[in-house]
XYZ file of C-alpha atoms in Angstrom:
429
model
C 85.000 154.117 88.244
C 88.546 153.212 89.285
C 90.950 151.499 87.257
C 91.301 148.773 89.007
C 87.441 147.919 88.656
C 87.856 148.851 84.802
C 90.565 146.356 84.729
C 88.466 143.737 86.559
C 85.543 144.066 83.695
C 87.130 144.362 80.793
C 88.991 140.756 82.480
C 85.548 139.480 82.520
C 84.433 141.336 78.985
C 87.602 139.066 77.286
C 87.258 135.654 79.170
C 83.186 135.984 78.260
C 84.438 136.582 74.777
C 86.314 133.795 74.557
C 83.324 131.927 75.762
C 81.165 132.752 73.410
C 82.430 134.593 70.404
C 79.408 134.553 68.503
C 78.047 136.967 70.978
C 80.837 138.939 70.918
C 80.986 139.709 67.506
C 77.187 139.912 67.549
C 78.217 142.972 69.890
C 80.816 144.514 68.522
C 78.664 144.661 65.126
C 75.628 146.084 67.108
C 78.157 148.859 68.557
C 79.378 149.537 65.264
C 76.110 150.121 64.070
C 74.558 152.573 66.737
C 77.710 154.817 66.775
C 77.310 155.245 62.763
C 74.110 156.368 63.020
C 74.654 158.965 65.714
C 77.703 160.407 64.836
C 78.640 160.529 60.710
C 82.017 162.698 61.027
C 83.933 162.139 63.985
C 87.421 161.414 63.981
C 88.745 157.746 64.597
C 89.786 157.964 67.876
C 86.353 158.755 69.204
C 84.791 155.600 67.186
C 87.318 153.075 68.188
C 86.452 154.740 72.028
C 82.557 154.597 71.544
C 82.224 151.212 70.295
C 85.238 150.067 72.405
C 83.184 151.567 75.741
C 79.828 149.646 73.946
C 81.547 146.763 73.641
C 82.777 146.688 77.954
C 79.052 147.520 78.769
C 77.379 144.020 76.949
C 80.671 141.996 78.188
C 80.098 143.262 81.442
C 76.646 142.186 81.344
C 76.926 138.905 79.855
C 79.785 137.943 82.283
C 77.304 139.034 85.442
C 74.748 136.999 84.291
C 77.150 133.908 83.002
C 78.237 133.515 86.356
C 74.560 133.976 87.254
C 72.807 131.647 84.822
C 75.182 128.765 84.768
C 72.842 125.921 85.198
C 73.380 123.430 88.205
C 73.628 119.558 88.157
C 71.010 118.085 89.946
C 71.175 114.081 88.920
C 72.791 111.996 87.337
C 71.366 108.504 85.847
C 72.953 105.158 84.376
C 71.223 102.405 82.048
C 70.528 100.263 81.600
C 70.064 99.728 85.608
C 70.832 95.970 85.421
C 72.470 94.229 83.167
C 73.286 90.206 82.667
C 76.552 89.265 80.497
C 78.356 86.018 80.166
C 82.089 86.068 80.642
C 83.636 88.010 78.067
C 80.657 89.717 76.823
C 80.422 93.568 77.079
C 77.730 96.468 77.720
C 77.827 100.070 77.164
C 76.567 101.647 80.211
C 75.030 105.485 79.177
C 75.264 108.080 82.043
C 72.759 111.264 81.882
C 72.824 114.593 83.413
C 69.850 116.821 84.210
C 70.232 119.996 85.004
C 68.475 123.002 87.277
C 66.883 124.750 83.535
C 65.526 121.369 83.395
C 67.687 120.119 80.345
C 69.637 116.909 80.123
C 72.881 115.817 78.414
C 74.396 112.455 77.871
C 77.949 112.660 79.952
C 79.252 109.150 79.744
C 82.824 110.467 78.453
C 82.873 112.991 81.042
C 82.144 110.774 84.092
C 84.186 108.996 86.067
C 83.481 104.989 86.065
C 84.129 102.492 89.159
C 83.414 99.047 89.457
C 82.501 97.367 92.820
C 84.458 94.240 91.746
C 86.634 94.610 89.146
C 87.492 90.938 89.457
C 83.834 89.919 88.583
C 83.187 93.027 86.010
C 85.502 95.324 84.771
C 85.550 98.806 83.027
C 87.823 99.140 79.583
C 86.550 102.986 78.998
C 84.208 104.855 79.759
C 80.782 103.537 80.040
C 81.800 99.825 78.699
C 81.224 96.781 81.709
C 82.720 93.791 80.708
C 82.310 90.230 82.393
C 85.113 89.173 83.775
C 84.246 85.895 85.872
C 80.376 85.087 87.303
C 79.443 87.306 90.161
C 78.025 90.853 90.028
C 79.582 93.787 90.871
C 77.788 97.885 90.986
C 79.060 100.357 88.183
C 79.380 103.602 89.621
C 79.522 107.166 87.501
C 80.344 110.260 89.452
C 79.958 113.590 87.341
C 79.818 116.927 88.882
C 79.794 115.782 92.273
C 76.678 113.750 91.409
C 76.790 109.813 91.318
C 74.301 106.737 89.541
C 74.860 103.125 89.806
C 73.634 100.184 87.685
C 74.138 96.476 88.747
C 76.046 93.805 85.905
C 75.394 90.184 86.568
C 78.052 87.743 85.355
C 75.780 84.171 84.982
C 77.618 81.120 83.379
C 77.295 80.464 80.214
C 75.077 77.905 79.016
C 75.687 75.487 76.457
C 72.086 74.397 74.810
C 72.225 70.470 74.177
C 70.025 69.575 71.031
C 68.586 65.937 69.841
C 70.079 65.257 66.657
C 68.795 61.873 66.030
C 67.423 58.649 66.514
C 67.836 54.759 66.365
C 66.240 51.818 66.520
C 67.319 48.912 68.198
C 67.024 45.570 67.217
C 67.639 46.829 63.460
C 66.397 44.461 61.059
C 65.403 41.684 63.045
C 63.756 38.678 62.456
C 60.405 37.037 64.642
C 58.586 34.167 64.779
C 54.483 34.713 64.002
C 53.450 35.010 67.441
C 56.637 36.159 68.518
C 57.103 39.393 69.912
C 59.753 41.260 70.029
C 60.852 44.704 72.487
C 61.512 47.569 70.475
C 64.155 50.564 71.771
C 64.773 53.934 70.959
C 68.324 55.835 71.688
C 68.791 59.804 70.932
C 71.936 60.898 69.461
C 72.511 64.614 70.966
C 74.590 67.521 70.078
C 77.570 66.769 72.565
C 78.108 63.363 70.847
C 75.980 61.938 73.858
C 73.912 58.827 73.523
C 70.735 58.381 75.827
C 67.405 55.991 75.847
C 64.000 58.184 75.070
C 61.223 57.597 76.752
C 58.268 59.534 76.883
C 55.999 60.789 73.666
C 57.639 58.089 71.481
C 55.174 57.574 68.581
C 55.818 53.945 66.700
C 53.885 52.838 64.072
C 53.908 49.443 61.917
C 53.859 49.808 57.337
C 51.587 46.885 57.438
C 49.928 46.203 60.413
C 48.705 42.874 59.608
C 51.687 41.589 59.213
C 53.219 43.473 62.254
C 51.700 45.742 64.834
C 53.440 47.453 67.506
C 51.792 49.424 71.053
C 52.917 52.603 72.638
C 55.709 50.953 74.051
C 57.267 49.491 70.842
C 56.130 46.053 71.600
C 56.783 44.667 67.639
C 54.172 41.580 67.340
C 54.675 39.091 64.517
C 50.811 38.324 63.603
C 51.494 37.106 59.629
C 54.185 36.331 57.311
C 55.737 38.980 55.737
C 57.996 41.746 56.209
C 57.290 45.400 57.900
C 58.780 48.609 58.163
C 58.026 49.844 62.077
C 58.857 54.136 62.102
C 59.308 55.787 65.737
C 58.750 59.137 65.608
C 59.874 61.934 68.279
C 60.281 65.102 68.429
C 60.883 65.858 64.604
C 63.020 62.711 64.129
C 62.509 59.745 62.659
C 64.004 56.530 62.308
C 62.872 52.911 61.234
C 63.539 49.385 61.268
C 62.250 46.120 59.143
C 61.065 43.199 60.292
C 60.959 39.918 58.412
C 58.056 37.283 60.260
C 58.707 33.974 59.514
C 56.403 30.676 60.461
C 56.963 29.467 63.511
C 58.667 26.229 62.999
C 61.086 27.808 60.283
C 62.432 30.332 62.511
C 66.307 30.222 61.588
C 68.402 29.316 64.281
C 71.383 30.530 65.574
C 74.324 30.097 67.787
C 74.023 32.590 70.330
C 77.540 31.860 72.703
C 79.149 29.090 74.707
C 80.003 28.426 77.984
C 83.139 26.787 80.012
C 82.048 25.014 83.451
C 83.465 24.416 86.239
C 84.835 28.139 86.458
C 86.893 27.014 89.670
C 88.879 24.324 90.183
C 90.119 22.588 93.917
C 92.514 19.568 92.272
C 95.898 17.948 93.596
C 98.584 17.633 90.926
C 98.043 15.004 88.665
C 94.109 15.295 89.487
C 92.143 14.627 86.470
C 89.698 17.669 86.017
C 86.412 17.445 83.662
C 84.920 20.724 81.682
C 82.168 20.988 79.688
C 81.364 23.241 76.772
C 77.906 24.656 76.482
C 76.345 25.946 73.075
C 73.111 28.206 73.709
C 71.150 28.913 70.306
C 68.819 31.482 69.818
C 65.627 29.714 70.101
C 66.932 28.725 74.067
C 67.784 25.410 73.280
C 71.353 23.833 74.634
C 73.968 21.565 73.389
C 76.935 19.555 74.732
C 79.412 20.467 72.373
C 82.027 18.600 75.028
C 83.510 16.451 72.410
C 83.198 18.925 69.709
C 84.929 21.835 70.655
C 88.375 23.105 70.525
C 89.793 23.363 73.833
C 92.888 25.519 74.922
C 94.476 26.587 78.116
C 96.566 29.650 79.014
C 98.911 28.529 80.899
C 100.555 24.788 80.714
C 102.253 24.886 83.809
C 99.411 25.663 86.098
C 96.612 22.955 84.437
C 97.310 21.064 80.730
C 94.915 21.623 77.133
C 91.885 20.039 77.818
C 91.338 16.474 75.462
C 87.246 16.535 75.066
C 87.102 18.400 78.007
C 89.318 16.371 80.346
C 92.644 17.907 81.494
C 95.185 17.576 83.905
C 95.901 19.795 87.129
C 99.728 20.734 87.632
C 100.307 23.192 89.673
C 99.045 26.054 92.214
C 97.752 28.829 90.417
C 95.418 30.300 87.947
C 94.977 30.451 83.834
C 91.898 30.466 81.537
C 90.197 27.219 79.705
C 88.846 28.125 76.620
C 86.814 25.993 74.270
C 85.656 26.806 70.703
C 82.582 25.723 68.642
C 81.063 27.431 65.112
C 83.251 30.594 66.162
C 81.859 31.138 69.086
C 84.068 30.796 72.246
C 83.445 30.111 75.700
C 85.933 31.103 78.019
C 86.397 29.748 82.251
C 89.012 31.612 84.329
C 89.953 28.143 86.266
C 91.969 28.433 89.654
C 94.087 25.280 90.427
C 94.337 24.819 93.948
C 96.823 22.165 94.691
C 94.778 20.023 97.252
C 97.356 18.285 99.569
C 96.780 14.150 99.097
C 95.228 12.405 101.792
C 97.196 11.851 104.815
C 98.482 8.327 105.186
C 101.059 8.240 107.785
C 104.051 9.763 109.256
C 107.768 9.619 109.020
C 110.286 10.840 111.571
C 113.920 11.470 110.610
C 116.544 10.814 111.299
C 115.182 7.029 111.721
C 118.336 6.229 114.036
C 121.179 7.945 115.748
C 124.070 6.743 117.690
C 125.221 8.947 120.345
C 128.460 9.033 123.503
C 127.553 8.463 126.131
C 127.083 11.608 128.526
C 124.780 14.599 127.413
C 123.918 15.192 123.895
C 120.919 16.674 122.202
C 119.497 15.024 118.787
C 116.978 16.887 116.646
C 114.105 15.150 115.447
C 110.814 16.182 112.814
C 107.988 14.423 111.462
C 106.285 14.538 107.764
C 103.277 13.599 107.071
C 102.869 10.888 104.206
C 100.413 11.212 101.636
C 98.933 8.904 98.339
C 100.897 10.759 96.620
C 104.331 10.460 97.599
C 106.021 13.263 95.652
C 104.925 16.089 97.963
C 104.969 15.869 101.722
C 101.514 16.100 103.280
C 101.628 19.549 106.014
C 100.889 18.019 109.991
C 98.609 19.760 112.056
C 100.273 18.782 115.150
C 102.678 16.394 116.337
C 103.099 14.786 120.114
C 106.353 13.461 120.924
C 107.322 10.654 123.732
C 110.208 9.275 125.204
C 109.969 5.306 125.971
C 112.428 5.976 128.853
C 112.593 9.636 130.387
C 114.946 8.830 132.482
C 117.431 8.568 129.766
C 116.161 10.896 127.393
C 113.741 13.265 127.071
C 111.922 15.200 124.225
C 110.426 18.165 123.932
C 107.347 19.603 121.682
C 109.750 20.371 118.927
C 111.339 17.172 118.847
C 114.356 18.088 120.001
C 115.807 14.946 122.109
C 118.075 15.843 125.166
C 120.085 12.296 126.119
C 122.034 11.852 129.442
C 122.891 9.003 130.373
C 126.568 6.026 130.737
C 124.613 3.504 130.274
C 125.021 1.603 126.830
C 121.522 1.552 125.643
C 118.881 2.040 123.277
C 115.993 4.924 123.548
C 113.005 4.883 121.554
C 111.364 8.396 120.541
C 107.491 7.993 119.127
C 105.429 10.796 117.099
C 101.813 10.804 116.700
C 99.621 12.449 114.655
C 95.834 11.966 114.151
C 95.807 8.583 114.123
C 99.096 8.065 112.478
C 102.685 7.601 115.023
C 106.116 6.512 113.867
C 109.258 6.514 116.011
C 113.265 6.754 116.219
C 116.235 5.064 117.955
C 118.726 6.584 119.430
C 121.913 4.037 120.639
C 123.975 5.349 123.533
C 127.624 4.081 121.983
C 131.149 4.016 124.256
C 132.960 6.803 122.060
């Protein structure tokens, strides 16, 4: 044997030791053993070399067949396989090995971990997928050149709504015998939402003579009395009384009242009429005209109603309101000042002295109304000249005089049926 191939075992004799010093010093005592049983005086030197040459043969032997035996990876698994989190919720992912001697390890901490995604799910160490935001995304573990994959599913998370209760409505109401009355039913749900149930909705009356009620709380008053109906669904319950009372002594009450007209097409000055309504419970009206309270928002557009009767003052738009038993009735009123009737027209200037020669005078008509405080808007006016030769006028109005002569011109306007006219004197100037 040459040294160099002495050198190379007794390499492989040391790093197999290190491997596995059990066996070693399983070895070494084994060696120790055999050389005192064959030779019993023998100086140190050849001991140490017996056991020492022992001791190379096994490490030899083990290293050959370490590098032999090693087993081989031949999979590698992840699970769970699928997975469904919410975001921010976690799973440990377990990776296994199996190897060619047909035994298996758990290698999570020694594989490597990828995520498809890592927006949708992330890795934070080995093995642990966390949820990031909903999508999916495939885990991948790689170990010893072998790779698994598992597939985590990021779903939105769901927030489960509950009933929490429920109500009655009318709550203790009063009928008439013969009367009926239409029972509801609202659920009160864990989100602080309200909503009408319909459906299995089971009613039932405490005293069914005096009040029954069908499958679609229908409440019937059939006696005098008083009666507790209950409404049961879906492990709630809730109630309501109701009092029956003969049918002639059914209290009455004031249910509202009501402002008419709503709208209102007046001149100023116009006189304008409302009427308050009072509806009772029992559908019966009253005038309550002369009765009621009567106010107005704004002064300046129409004044505070006297039994109803007020005065229109200007364009524009308030509220009439009108009070009876505190209940009020309430009429958004729009004045709309109505021009007056037309009753003539007016031109101005009435009369105009002008040199003689060329000159130009500018006339307009009005129209004249009942009431005299507010000019009445023409729809057209149609201007003439008694002597075109002298003057002439033009749609506008606006007279063009030429002439030396000392005269007087007369200019007419007409409107509907309505005309009125100006002078115009030629004067030596």
């Amino acid at each position: 044997m040459t040294p160099e191939t002495r050198e190379l075992l007794r390499a492989q004799a040391r790093a197999d030791a290190a491997r596995n010093p059990s066996r070693f010093e399983r070895a070494l005592t084994d060696g120790s053993r055999a050389v005192r049983r064959r030779v019993r005086r023998v100086d140190v030197a050849a001991i140490v070399g017996t056991v020492l040459a022992f001791v190379l043969s096994v490490g030899i032997g083990t290293a050959a067949r370490g590098v032999d035996e090693r087993p081989a990876t031949t999979a590698v698994v992840v699970s769970p396989a699928r997975t469904t989190l919410h975001p921010g919720d976690s799973v440990q992912l377990a990776g296994v090995a199996t190897f060619s001697d047909g035994t298996t390890r758990t290698v999570t901490d020694d594989a490597l971990w990828e995520s498809s995604d890592p927006a949708k799910v992330r890795i934070d160490e080995p093995g642990r997928a966390v949820g990031v935001s909903v999508g999916a995304a495939t885990i991948t573990a790689n170990y010893d050149g072998r790779t698994a994959h598992a597939e985590v599913v990021v779903g939105p998370v769901t927030v489960t709504v509950t009933l929490v209760s429920v109500a009655i409505a009318p709550h203790d109401t009063e009928l008439a015998v013969g009367e009926t009355v239409a029972l509801t039913a609202t659920g009160t749900y864990s989100d602080d939402t309200t909503a009408p149930l319909t459906g299995d909705l089971a009613w039932s009356s405490s005293r069914e003579e005096v009040v029954s009620v069908d499958a679609t709380g229908q409440a019937r008053g059939l006696a005098r009395g008083r009666a507790t109906v209950n409404l049961d669904y879906q492990g709630h319950q809730a109630s309501t009384e109701l009092t029956v009372v003969p049918a002639l002594k059914k209290r009455v009450v004031l249910e509202s009242v009501s402002v008419d007209p709503s709208e209102v097409a007046a001149a100023p000055g116009d006189a304008v009429r409302f009427t308050a309504t009072a509806r009772f419970s029992d559908d019966t009206t009253k005038d309550v005209t002369a009765e009621a309270t009567w106010e107005t928002g704004e002064t300046s557009v129409i004044s505070r109603p006297e039994a109803g009767l007020a005065k229109a003052v200007d364009d524009g738009s308030t509220t009439v309101s009108a009070t009876w038993q505190d209940k009020t009735g309430t009429s958004t009123v729009t004045v709309v000042v109505r021009p007056a009737a037309l009753v003539g027209i007016a031109v101005d200037p009435e009369h105009t002295d002008v040199c003689q020669g060329e000159s130009d005078v500018q006339l307009s008509a009005r129209g004249v109304g009942a009431d005299s405080r507010a000019p009445v808007p023409l729809d057209s006016v149609s201007w003439k000249s008694d002597d075109p030769s002298t003057a002439t006028v033009d749609a506008d109005g606006l007279v063009h005089v030429d002439s030396k002569d000392l005269q007087t011109v007369t200019i007419a306007a007409t409107s509907k049926d309505f005309s009125d006219w100006a002078t115009i004197t030629i004067v030596s100037c």
